[in-house]
Structure formats: C-alpha cells, structure tokens
PDB file of N, CA and C in Angstrom:
ATOM      1  N   MET A   1      78.921  18.909 -31.753  1.00 39.00           N
ATOM      2  CA  MET A   1      79.354  20.250 -31.411  1.00 39.00           C
ATOM      3  C   MET A   1      80.604  20.458 -30.956  1.00 39.00           C
ATOM      4  N   GLY A   2      81.405  21.521 -31.226  1.00 43.00           N
ATOM      5  CA  GLY A   2      82.784  21.823 -30.725  1.00 43.00           C
ATOM      6  C   GLY A   2      82.763  22.351 -29.410  1.00 43.00           C
ATOM      7  N   PHE A   3      83.942  22.019 -28.539  1.00 46.00           N
ATOM      8  CA  PHE A   3      84.228  22.459 -27.220  1.00 46.00           C
ATOM      9  C   PHE A   3      85.435  23.493 -27.397  1.00 46.00           C
ATOM     10  N   TRP A   4      85.398  24.262 -26.226  1.00 45.00           N
ATOM     11  CA  TRP A   4      86.743  24.906 -25.872  1.00 45.00           C
ATOM     12  C   TRP A   4      87.656  23.869 -25.194  1.00 45.00           C
ATOM     13  N   SER A   5      88.762  23.657 -25.933  1.00 48.00           N
ATOM     14  CA  SER A   5      89.933  22.784 -25.835  1.00 48.00           C
ATOM     15  C   SER A   5      90.871  23.495 -25.123  1.00 48.00           C
ATOM     16  N   ALA A   6      91.120  23.526 -24.108  1.00 46.00           N
ATOM     17  CA  ALA A   6      92.584  24.007 -23.404  1.00 46.00           C
ATOM     18  C   ALA A   6      93.235  23.397 -22.581  1.00 46.00           C
ATOM     19  N   ARG A   7      94.464  22.650 -22.938  1.00 42.00           N
ATOM     20  CA  ARG A   7      95.219  21.851 -22.243  1.00 42.00           C
ATOM     21  C   ARG A   7      94.527  20.508 -21.801  1.00 42.00           C
ATOM     22  N   GLY A   8      93.849  20.223 -22.946  1.00 45.00           N
ATOM     23  CA  GLY A   8      93.001  18.760 -22.802  1.00 45.00           C
ATOM     24  C   GLY A   8      91.844  18.842 -22.010  1.00 45.00           C
ATOM     25  N   VAL A   9      91.445  19.809 -21.640  1.00 45.00           N
ATOM     26  CA  VAL A   9      89.872  19.943 -20.970  1.00 45.00           C
ATOM     27  C   VAL A   9      88.875  20.491 -22.087  1.00 45.00           C
ATOM     28  N   ASP A  10      87.733  19.877 -22.275  1.00 64.00           N
ATOM     29  CA  ASP A  10      87.015  20.014 -22.999  1.00 64.00           C
ATOM     30  C   ASP A  10      85.690  20.811 -22.212  1.00 64.00           C
ATOM     31  N   TRP A  11      85.255  21.942 -22.490  1.00 72.00           N
ATOM     32  CA  TRP A  11      84.205  22.593 -21.749  1.00 72.00           C
ATOM     33  C   TRP A  11      84.091  23.892 -22.288  1.00 72.00           C
ATOM     34  N   LEU A  12      82.716  24.355 -21.971  1.00 81.00           N
ATOM     35  CA  LEU A  12      82.193  25.692 -22.640  1.00 81.00           C
ATOM     36  C   LEU A  12      82.188  26.544 -21.568  1.00 81.00           C
ATOM     37  N   PRO A  13      83.105  27.452 -21.131  1.00 88.00           N
ATOM     38  CA  PRO A  13      82.725  28.616 -19.997  1.00 88.00           C
ATOM     39  C   PRO A  13      81.572  29.343 -20.063  1.00 88.00           C
ATOM     40  N   CYS A  14      80.973  29.724 -19.195  1.00 91.00           N
ATOM     41  CA  CYS A  14      79.716  30.556 -19.088  1.00 91.00           C
ATOM     42  C   CYS A  14      79.928  31.289 -17.928  1.00 91.00           C
ATOM     43  N   ASN A  15      80.273  32.595 -17.942  1.00 93.00           N
ATOM     44  CA  ASN A  15      80.548  33.576 -16.833  1.00 93.00           C
ATOM     45  C   ASN A  15      79.176  34.491 -16.768  1.00 93.00           C
ATOM     46  N   VAL A  16      78.783  34.236 -15.276  1.00 94.00           N
ATOM     47  CA  VAL A  16      77.339  34.903 -15.075  1.00 94.00           C
ATOM     48  C   VAL A  16      77.873  36.284 -14.148  1.00 94.00           C
ATOM     49  N   CYS A  17      77.557  37.265 -14.274  1.00 92.00           N
ATOM     50  CA  CYS A  17      77.907  38.484 -13.442  1.00 92.00           C
ATOM     51  C   CYS A  17      76.965  38.302 -12.090  1.00 92.00           C
ATOM     52  N   ALA A  18      77.633  38.274 -10.803  1.00 92.00           N
ATOM     53  CA  ALA A  18      77.177  38.312  -9.760  1.00 92.00           C
ATOM     54  C   ALA A  18      77.780  39.216  -8.749  1.00 92.00           C
ATOM     55  N   HIS A  19      78.449  40.181  -9.371  1.00 88.00           N
ATOM     56  CA  HIS A  19      78.857  41.508  -8.743  1.00 88.00           C
ATOM     57  C   HIS A  19      77.959  42.297  -8.038  1.00 88.00           C
ATOM     58  N   GLY A  20      77.963  42.157  -6.683  1.00 85.00           N
ATOM     59  CA  GLY A  20      76.663  42.917  -5.978  1.00 85.00           C
ATOM     60  C   GLY A  20      77.295  44.191  -4.965  1.00 85.00           C
ATOM     61  N   SER A  21      78.608  44.565  -5.050  1.00 83.00           N
ATOM     62  CA  SER A  21      78.897  45.598  -4.558  1.00 83.00           C
ATOM     63  C   SER A  21      78.804  46.915  -4.996  1.00 83.00           C
ATOM     64  N   ARG A  22      78.842  47.028  -6.165  1.00 76.00           N
ATOM     65  CA  ARG A  22      78.460  48.547  -6.907  1.00 76.00           C
ATOM     66  C   ARG A  22      77.072  48.737  -7.191  1.00 76.00           C
ATOM     67  N   ASP A  23      76.507  47.573  -7.688  1.00 77.00           N
ATOM     68  CA  ASP A  23      74.954  47.534  -7.814  1.00 77.00           C
ATOM     69  C   ASP A  23      74.358  46.306  -7.536  1.00 77.00           C
ATOM     70  N   ASN A  24      73.410  46.082  -6.660  1.00 87.00           N
ATOM     71  CA  ASN A  24      72.812  44.872  -6.300  1.00 87.00           C
ATOM     72  C   ASN A  24      72.189  43.851  -7.106  1.00 87.00           C
ATOM     73  N   ARG A  25      71.898  44.687  -8.300  1.00 90.00           N
ATOM     74  CA  ARG A  25      70.901  43.827  -9.297  1.00 90.00           C
ATOM     75  C   ARG A  25      71.692  42.473  -9.839  1.00 90.00           C
ATOM     76  N   CYS A  26      73.012  42.556 -10.184  1.00 89.00           N
ATOM     77  CA  CYS A  26      73.912  41.553 -10.514  1.00 89.00           C
ATOM     78  C   CYS A  26      74.101  40.671  -9.544  1.00 89.00           C
ATOM     79  N   GLY A  27      74.367  41.149  -8.228  1.00 91.00           N
ATOM     80  CA  GLY A  27      74.475  40.301  -6.885  1.00 91.00           C
ATOM     81  C   GLY A  27      73.140  39.474  -6.343  1.00 91.00           C
ATOM     82  N   VAL A  28      71.904  40.294  -6.961  1.00 92.00           N
ATOM     83  CA  VAL A  28      70.708  39.076  -6.604  1.00 92.00           C
ATOM     84  C   VAL A  28      70.586  38.330  -7.681  1.00 92.00           C
ATOM     85  N   CYS A  29      70.580  38.609  -8.999  1.00 93.00           N
ATOM     86  CA  CYS A  29      70.320  37.902 -10.130  1.00 93.00           C
ATOM     87  C   CYS A  29      71.076  36.609 -10.446  1.00 93.00           C
ATOM     88  N   GLY A  30      72.513  36.986 -10.366  1.00 93.00           N
ATOM     89  CA  GLY A  30      73.748  36.158 -10.766  1.00 93.00           C
ATOM     90  C   GLY A  30      73.531  34.807 -10.164  1.00 93.00           C
ATOM     91  N   PRO A  31      73.603  34.750  -8.833  1.00 95.00           N
ATOM     92  CA  PRO A  31      73.684  33.427  -7.995  1.00 95.00           C
ATOM     93  C   PRO A  31      72.475  32.792  -8.390  1.00 95.00           C
ATOM     94  N   VAL A  32      70.993  32.960  -8.724  1.00 96.00           N
ATOM     95  CA  VAL A  32      70.123  32.219  -9.010  1.00 96.00           C
ATOM     96  C   VAL A  32      69.939  31.774 -10.301  1.00 96.00           C
ATOM     97  N   LEU A  33      70.824  32.537 -11.214  1.00 96.00           N
ATOM     98  CA  LEU A  33      71.014  32.091 -12.700  1.00 96.00           C
ATOM     99  C   LEU A  33      71.704  31.030 -12.786  1.00 96.00           C
ATOM    100  N   ILE A  34      72.938  31.212 -11.905  1.00 96.00           N
ATOM    101  CA  ILE A  34      74.025  29.877 -11.906  1.00 96.00           C
ATOM    102  C   ILE A  34      73.376  28.647 -11.408  1.00 96.00           C
ATOM    103  N   ASP A  35      72.630  28.712 -10.360  1.00 96.00           N
ATOM    104  CA  ASP A  35      72.111  27.820  -9.785  1.00 96.00           C
ATOM    105  C   ASP A  35      71.171  26.980 -10.827  1.00 96.00           C
ATOM    106  N   LYS A  36      70.366  27.632 -11.328  1.00 96.00           N
ATOM    107  CA  LYS A  36      69.322  27.404 -12.433  1.00 96.00           C
ATOM    108  C   LYS A  36      70.005  26.777 -13.664  1.00 96.00           C
ATOM    109  N   PHE A  37      71.110  27.339 -14.115  1.00 94.00           N
ATOM    110  CA  PHE A  37      71.849  27.168 -15.309  1.00 94.00           C
ATOM    111  C   PHE A  37      72.500  25.663 -15.037  1.00 94.00           C
ATOM    112  N   GLN A  38      72.916  25.526 -13.846  1.00 93.00           N
ATOM    113  CA  GLN A  38      73.577  24.200 -13.308  1.00 93.00           C
ATOM    114  C   GLN A  38      72.606  22.983 -13.538  1.00 93.00           C
ATOM    115  N   VAL A  39      71.548  23.275 -12.730  1.00 95.00           N
ATOM    116  CA  VAL A  39      70.364  22.385 -13.110  1.00 95.00           C
ATOM    117  C   VAL A  39      69.973  21.899 -14.438  1.00 95.00           C
ATOM    118  N   GLU A  40      69.820  22.921 -15.218  1.00 94.00           N
ATOM    119  CA  GLU A  40      69.593  22.845 -16.718  1.00 94.00           C
ATOM    120  C   GLU A  40      70.703  21.909 -17.300  1.00 94.00           C
ATOM    121  N   ALA A  41      71.909  22.456 -17.183  1.00 91.00           N
ATOM    122  CA  ALA A  41      72.930  21.559 -17.649  1.00 91.00           C
ATOM    123  C   ALA A  41      73.050  20.150 -17.299  1.00 91.00           C
ATOM    124  N   GLU A  42      72.557  19.993 -15.884  1.00 93.00           N
ATOM    125  CA  GLU A  42      72.777  18.534 -15.464  1.00 93.00           C
ATOM    126  C   GLU A  42      71.480  17.664 -16.100  1.00 93.00           C
ATOM    127  N   LEU A  43      70.413  18.194 -16.145  1.00 94.00           N
ATOM    128  CA  LEU A  43      69.392  17.594 -16.720  1.00 94.00           C
ATOM    129  C   LEU A  43      69.597  17.256 -18.270  1.00 94.00           C
ATOM    130  N   ARG A  44      70.421  17.821 -18.875  1.00 91.00           N
ATOM    131  CA  ARG A  44      70.804  17.664 -20.191  1.00 91.00           C
ATOM    132  C   ARG A  44      72.167  16.942 -20.327  1.00 91.00           C
ATOM    133  N   GLY A  45      72.476  16.340 -19.293  1.00 90.00           N
ATOM    134  CA  GLY A  45      73.847  15.683 -19.257  1.00 90.00           C
ATOM    135  C   GLY A  45      75.228  16.408 -19.888  1.00 90.00           C
ATOM    136  N   LEU A  46      75.110  17.819 -19.547  1.00 87.00           N
ATOM    137  CA  LEU A  46      76.266  18.578 -19.921  1.00 87.00           C
ATOM    138  C   LEU A  46      77.202  19.158 -19.045  1.00 87.00           C
ATOM    139  N   MET A  47      77.079  18.358 -17.907  1.00 84.00           N
ATOM    140  CA  MET A  47      77.970  19.190 -16.492  1.00 84.00           C
ATOM    141  C   MET A  47      79.464  18.823 -16.950  1.00 84.00           C
ATOM    142  N   ASN A  48      79.965  17.847 -17.709  1.00 83.00           N
ATOM    143  CA  ASN A  48      81.219  17.676 -18.004  1.00 83.00           C
ATOM    144  C   ASN A  48      81.624  18.600 -19.157  1.00 83.00           C
ATOM    145  N   GLN A  49      80.532  19.274 -19.705  1.00 84.00           N
ATOM    146  CA  GLN A  49      80.865  20.187 -21.029  1.00 84.00           C
ATOM    147  C   GLN A  49      80.769  21.637 -20.641  1.00 84.00           C
ATOM    148  N   VAL A  50      79.954  21.960 -19.751  1.00 87.00           N
ATOM    149  CA  VAL A  50      79.763  23.170 -19.316  1.00 87.00           C
ATOM    150  C   VAL A  50      80.412  23.793 -17.885  1.00 87.00           C
ATOM    151  N   PHE A  51      81.025  24.780 -17.763  1.00 89.00           N
ATOM    152  CA  PHE A  51      81.477  25.175 -16.572  1.00 89.00           C
ATOM    153  C   PHE A  51      81.067  26.744 -16.352  1.00 89.00           C
ATOM    154  N   VAL A  52      79.796  26.685 -15.433  1.00 92.00           N
ATOM    155  CA  VAL A  52      79.100  27.903 -15.341  1.00 92.00           C
ATOM    156  C   VAL A  52      79.897  28.552 -13.925  1.00 92.00           C
ATOM    157  N   THR A  53      80.151  29.592 -13.816  1.00 92.00           N
ATOM    158  CA  THR A  53      80.651  30.456 -12.764  1.00 92.00           C
ATOM    159  C   THR A  53      80.291  31.892 -12.625  1.00 92.00           C
ATOM    160  N   ALA A  54      80.516  32.449 -11.489  1.00 93.00           N
ATOM    161  CA  ALA A  54      80.307  33.693 -11.216  1.00 93.00           C
ATOM    162  C   ALA A  54      81.281  34.546 -11.707  1.00 93.00           C
ATOM    163  N   CYS A  55      81.270  35.786 -12.000  1.00 90.00           N
ATOM    164  CA  CYS A  55      82.311  36.542 -12.274  1.00 90.00           C
ATOM    165  C   CYS A  55      82.008  38.026 -11.843  1.00 90.00           C
ATOM    166  N   SER A  56      82.817  39.019 -11.531  1.00 85.00           N
ATOM    167  CA  SER A  56      82.680  40.193 -10.750  1.00 85.00           C
ATOM    168  C   SER A  56      81.914  41.384 -11.879  1.00 85.00           C
ATOM    169  N   HIS A  57      82.407  41.207 -12.841  1.00 79.00           N
ATOM    170  CA  HIS A  57      81.687  42.571 -13.764  1.00 79.00           C
ATOM    171  C   HIS A  57      81.980  42.110 -15.165  1.00 79.00           C
ATOM    172  N   ILE A  58      80.820  42.295 -15.818  1.00 79.00           N
ATOM    173  CA  ILE A  58      80.930  42.306 -17.392  1.00 79.00           C
ATOM    174  C   ILE A  58      80.527  43.310 -18.157  1.00 79.00           C
ATOM    175  N   GLY A  59      79.881  44.289 -17.268  1.00 74.00           N
ATOM    176  CA  GLY A  59      79.325  45.460 -17.905  1.00 74.00           C
ATOM    177  C   GLY A  59      77.822  45.592 -18.136  1.00 74.00           C
ATOM    178  N   GLY A  60      77.286  46.620 -17.514  1.00 76.00           N
ATOM    179  CA  GLY A  60      75.878  46.863 -17.663  1.00 76.00           C
ATOM    180  C   GLY A  60      74.878  46.406 -16.720  1.00 76.00           C
ATOM    181  N   HIS A  61      75.169  46.556 -15.259  1.00 76.00           N
ATOM    182  CA  HIS A  61      74.206  46.150 -14.370  1.00 76.00           C
ATOM    183  C   HIS A  61      72.690  46.444 -14.785  1.00 76.00           C
ATOM    184  N   LYS A  62      72.564  47.426 -15.466  1.00 80.00           N
ATOM    185  CA  LYS A  62      71.216  47.729 -15.922  1.00 80.00           C
ATOM    186  C   LYS A  62      70.689  46.484 -16.537  1.00 80.00           C
ATOM    187  N   TYR A  63      71.325  45.751 -17.301  1.00 85.00           N
ATOM    188  CA  TYR A  63      71.019  44.800 -18.066  1.00 85.00           C
ATOM    189  C   TYR A  63      71.079  43.466 -17.334  1.00 85.00           C
ATOM    190  N   ALA A  64      70.997  43.292 -15.882  1.00 88.00           N
ATOM    191  CA  ALA A  64      70.972  42.097 -15.057  1.00 88.00           C
ATOM    192  C   ALA A  64      69.772  41.451 -15.352  1.00 88.00           C
ATOM    193  N   GLY A  65      69.918  39.911 -15.507  1.00 90.00           N
ATOM    194  CA  GLY A  65      71.253  39.031 -15.252  1.00 90.00           C
ATOM    195  C   GLY A  65      71.875  39.196 -16.830  1.00 90.00           C
ATOM    196  N   ASN A  66      73.165  39.228 -16.412  1.00 92.00           N
ATOM    197  CA  ASN A  66      74.198  39.192 -17.449  1.00 92.00           C
ATOM    198  C   ASN A  66      74.910  38.062 -17.569  1.00 92.00           C
ATOM    199  N   LEU A  67      75.283  37.416 -18.478  1.00 93.00           N
ATOM    200  CA  LEU A  67      76.338  36.210 -18.607  1.00 93.00           C
ATOM    201  C   LEU A  67      76.709  36.338 -20.074  1.00 93.00           C
ATOM    202  N   ILE A  68      77.887  35.654 -20.345  1.00 93.00           N
ATOM    203  CA  ILE A  68      78.784  35.192 -21.473  1.00 93.00           C
ATOM    204  C   ILE A  68      78.806  33.919 -21.525  1.00 93.00           C
ATOM    205  N   ILE A  69      78.493  33.403 -22.857  1.00 91.00           N
ATOM    206  CA  ILE A  69      78.967  31.903 -23.045  1.00 91.00           C
ATOM    207  C   ILE A  69      80.169  32.025 -24.042  1.00 91.00           C
ATOM    208  N   TYR A  70      81.087  31.336 -23.777  1.00 88.00           N
ATOM    209  CA  TYR A  70      82.367  31.209 -24.690  1.00 88.00           C
ATOM    210  C   TYR A  70      82.422  30.117 -25.539  1.00 88.00           C
ATOM    211  N   SER A  71      82.481  30.150 -26.810  1.00 81.00           N
ATOM    212  CA  SER A  71      82.724  29.014 -27.611  1.00 81.00           C
ATOM    213  C   SER A  71      83.669  29.211 -28.790  1.00 81.00           C
ATOM    214  N   PRO A  72      83.935  28.286 -29.444  1.00 76.00           N
ATOM    215  CA  PRO A  72      84.771  28.317 -30.759  1.00 76.00           C
ATOM    216  C   PRO A  72      84.059  28.954 -31.830  1.00 76.00           C
ATOM    217  N   GLY A  73      84.608  29.754 -32.501  1.00 74.00           N
ATOM    218  CA  GLY A  73      84.058  30.451 -33.948  1.00 74.00           C
ATOM    219  C   GLY A  73      84.426  29.590 -34.820  1.00 74.00           C
ATOM    220  N   SER A  74      83.662  29.868 -36.145  1.00 74.00           N
ATOM    221  CA  SER A  74      83.953  28.856 -37.159  1.00 74.00           C
ATOM    222  C   SER A  74      85.335  28.941 -37.679  1.00 74.00           C
ATOM    223  N   ASP A  75      86.219  29.633 -37.401  1.00 79.00           N
ATOM    224  CA  ASP A  75      87.409  29.797 -37.446  1.00 79.00           C
ATOM    225  C   ASP A  75      88.418  29.422 -36.505  1.00 79.00           C
ATOM    226  N   GLY A  76      87.797  28.841 -35.502  1.00 73.00           N
ATOM    227  CA  GLY A  76      88.770  28.045 -34.505  1.00 73.00           C
ATOM    228  C   GLY A  76      88.965  29.152 -33.253  1.00 73.00           C
ATOM    229  N   SER A  77      88.687  30.266 -33.445  1.00 78.00           N
ATOM    230  CA  SER A  77      89.009  31.415 -32.412  1.00 78.00           C
ATOM    231  C   SER A  77      87.973  31.365 -31.397  1.00 78.00           C
ATOM    232  N   ILE A  78      88.299  31.657 -30.266  1.00 80.00           N
ATOM    233  CA  ILE A  78      87.280  31.850 -29.061  1.00 80.00           C
ATOM    234  C   ILE A  78      86.502  32.995 -29.349  1.00 80.00           C
ATOM    235  N   THR A  79      85.034  32.963 -29.234  1.00 84.00           N
ATOM    236  CA  THR A  79      84.208  33.910 -29.090  1.00 84.00           C
ATOM    237  C   THR A  79      83.494  34.004 -27.926  1.00 84.00           C
ATOM    238  N   GLY A  80      82.921  35.041 -27.402  1.00 88.00           N
ATOM    239  CA  GLY A  80      81.896  35.197 -26.547  1.00 88.00           C
ATOM    240  C   GLY A  80      80.831  35.770 -26.871  1.00 88.00           C
ATOM    241  N   HIS A  81      79.578  35.165 -26.342  1.00 90.00           N
ATOM    242  CA  HIS A  81      78.447  35.988 -26.570  1.00 90.00           C
ATOM    243  C   HIS A  81      77.773  36.350 -25.347  1.00 90.00           C
ATOM    244  N   TRP A  82      77.447  37.745 -25.119  1.00 92.00           N
ATOM    245  CA  TRP A  82      76.904  38.451 -24.283  1.00 92.00           C
ATOM    246  C   TRP A  82      75.586  38.453 -24.296  1.00 92.00           C
ATOM    247  N   TYR A  83      74.808  37.904 -23.229  1.00 94.00           N
ATOM    248  CA  TYR A  83      73.330  38.066 -23.041  1.00 94.00           C
ATOM    249  C   TYR A  83      72.897  38.730 -21.907  1.00 94.00           C
ATOM    250  N   GLY A  84      71.899  39.608 -21.903  1.00 92.00           N
ATOM    251  CA  GLY A  84      71.273  40.548 -21.126  1.00 92.00           C
ATOM    252  C   GLY A  84      70.229  40.078 -20.893  1.00 92.00           C
ATOM    253  N   TYR A  85      69.593  40.974 -19.567  1.00 94.00           N
ATOM    254  CA  TYR A  85      68.031  40.866 -19.082  1.00 94.00           C
ATOM    255  C   TYR A  85      67.721  39.280 -19.093  1.00 94.00           C
ATOM    256  N   VAL A  86      68.578  38.330 -18.742  1.00 94.00           N
ATOM    257  CA  VAL A  86      68.283  36.885 -18.705  1.00 94.00           C
ATOM    258  C   VAL A  86      67.683  36.709 -17.482  1.00 94.00           C
ATOM    259  N   THR A  87      66.454  35.925 -17.278  1.00 95.00           N
ATOM    260  CA  THR A  87      65.703  35.606 -16.483  1.00 95.00           C
ATOM    261  C   THR A  87      65.784  34.031 -16.241  1.00 95.00           C
ATOM    262  N   LEU A  88      65.177  33.697 -15.089  1.00 96.00           N
ATOM    263  CA  LEU A  88      65.016  31.982 -14.753  1.00 96.00           C
ATOM    264  C   LEU A  88      64.555  31.468 -15.830  1.00 96.00           C
ATOM    265  N   ASP A  89      63.406  31.960 -16.550  1.00 96.00           N
ATOM    266  CA  ASP A  89      62.591  31.273 -17.703  1.00 96.00           C
ATOM    267  C   ASP A  89      63.432  31.187 -19.059  1.00 96.00           C
ATOM    268  N   ASP A  90      64.498  32.206 -19.052  1.00 95.00           N
ATOM    269  CA  ASP A  90      65.266  32.034 -20.328  1.00 95.00           C
ATOM    270  C   ASP A  90      66.178  30.992 -20.103  1.00 95.00           C
ATOM    271  N   VAL A  91      66.608  30.629 -19.072  1.00 95.00           N
ATOM    272  CA  VAL A  91      67.748  29.868 -18.828  1.00 95.00           C
ATOM    273  C   VAL A  91      67.589  28.387 -19.481  1.00 95.00           C
ATOM    274  N   PRO A  92      66.620  27.711 -19.464  1.00 95.00           N
ATOM    275  CA  PRO A  92      66.509  26.389 -20.343  1.00 95.00           C
ATOM    276  C   PRO A  92      66.897  26.495 -21.870  1.00 95.00           C
ATOM    277  N   GLU A  93      66.498  27.632 -22.134  1.00 94.00           N
ATOM    278  CA  GLU A  93      66.869  27.769 -23.841  1.00 94.00           C
ATOM    279  C   GLU A  93      68.387  27.933 -24.245  1.00 94.00           C
ATOM    280  N   LEU A  94      69.124  28.349 -23.136  1.00 92.00           N
ATOM    281  CA  LEU A  94      70.789  28.479 -23.581  1.00 92.00           C
ATOM    282  C   LEU A  94      71.315  27.148 -23.765  1.00 92.00           C
ATOM    283  N   PRO A  95      71.000  26.414 -22.878  1.00 89.00           N
ATOM    284  CA  PRO A  95      71.856  25.009 -22.855  1.00 89.00           C
ATOM    285  C   PRO A  95      71.126  24.218 -24.430  1.00 89.00           C
ATOM    286  N   ASP A  96      69.717  24.390 -24.620  1.00 90.00           N
ATOM    287  CA  ASP A  96      69.334  23.911 -25.710  1.00 90.00           C
ATOM    288  C   ASP A  96      69.575  24.589 -27.061  1.00 90.00           C
ATOM    289  N   GLN A  97      69.610  25.921 -27.119  1.00 90.00           N
ATOM    290  CA  GLN A  97      69.806  26.520 -28.368  1.00 90.00           C
ATOM    291  C   GLN A  97      71.370  27.055 -28.559  1.00 90.00           C
ATOM    292  N   HIS A  98      72.119  27.637 -27.629  1.00 87.00           N
ATOM    293  CA  HIS A  98      73.299  28.067 -27.743  1.00 87.00           C
ATOM    294  C   HIS A  98      74.343  27.122 -27.740  1.00 87.00           C
ATOM    295  N   ILE A  99      74.199  26.173 -26.436  1.00 84.00           N
ATOM    296  CA  ILE A  99      75.316  25.231 -26.404  1.00 84.00           C
ATOM    297  C   ILE A  99      74.865  24.008 -27.077  1.00 84.00           C
ATOM    298  N   GLY A 100      73.520  23.468 -27.177  1.00 83.00           N
ATOM    299  CA  GLY A 100      73.505  22.239 -27.894  1.00 83.00           C
ATOM    300  C   GLY A 100      73.271  22.528 -29.565  1.00 83.00           C
ATOM    301  N   LYS A 101      72.882  23.623 -29.844  1.00 84.00           N
ATOM    302  CA  LYS A 101      72.944  23.846 -31.519  1.00 84.00           C
ATOM    303  C   LYS A 101      73.802  24.910 -31.916  1.00 84.00           C
ATOM    304  N   GLY A 102      74.334  25.410 -30.951  1.00 82.00           N
ATOM    305  CA  GLY A 102      75.305  26.573 -31.645  1.00 82.00           C
ATOM    306  C   GLY A 102      74.484  27.946 -32.243  1.00 82.00           C
ATOM    307  N   GLU A 103      73.452  27.834 -31.597  1.00 86.00           N
ATOM    308  CA  GLU A 103      72.666  29.032 -32.229  1.00 86.00           C
ATOM    309  C   GLU A 103      72.437  30.276 -31.479  1.00 86.00           C
ATOM    310  N   ILE A 104      72.979  31.512 -31.708  1.00 88.00           N
ATOM    311  CA  ILE A 104      72.791  32.644 -30.915  1.00 88.00           C
ATOM    312  C   ILE A 104      71.225  33.012 -30.670  1.00 88.00           C
ATOM    313  N   ILE A 105      70.971  33.175 -29.591  1.00 90.00           N
ATOM    314  CA  ILE A 105      69.541  33.702 -29.388  1.00 90.00           C
ATOM    315  C   ILE A 105      69.479  35.159 -29.224  1.00 90.00           C
ATOM    316  N   GLU A 106      68.591  35.668 -30.136  1.00 85.00           N
ATOM    317  CA  GLU A 106      68.291  36.929 -30.225  1.00 85.00           C
ATOM    318  C   GLU A 106      67.435  37.669 -29.068  1.00 85.00           C
TER     319      GLU A 106
END
C-alpha cells in the first residue's frame, strides 16, 4: 500500500469534521468518530501510518459524520475521498477497506 509521503513523513491523513458552532451535528459526531477511528487504527497497527484529526468544516453538516481520507492516486497525485453519514459501526470498515486495500467504500 502506498502512503502520502511529504518531507519524509509517511502517513495517510484523515480529516473528520468536528465543527460545532454553526451546526451541532458534526460537533457531536466528529469527536466520537475520531476516537473510534484511532482505536481501530491502533488495533490494526496503523497508528504510524494514519493521522486522524478534527477539521472545522468539509461541507454538508446534514451528512454528519463527515470525513475525508487522503491517499495517493494511481498517477501519484493526492486524492481525497469524502464519506458522509459515517457512524461508529462504519468506522472499522475504513481502515480495513479504504486504507488497507485501497478500495473506496460506496
């Protein structure tokens, strides 16, 4: 699996919307998704390969929980895949399918 390489750091960034001042949905969903994602990444030995962090807004609070996983495309460019309506039950699939196998989850 390829990783985002920037200045010698190998990791895949994952931004989770935790913006709560405009609409509380992401403010409620985001922090618990981050915690769950970090637990799942640790269980799979991915903590040095995945950087999960909160971001302020990625659009569409009505789609909370929202997150973007960035990864290298087939041509080497960096691409981001946006996931909406992510629940705690969905999180284990993200490190397994998207990060582990490079498969976009529909």
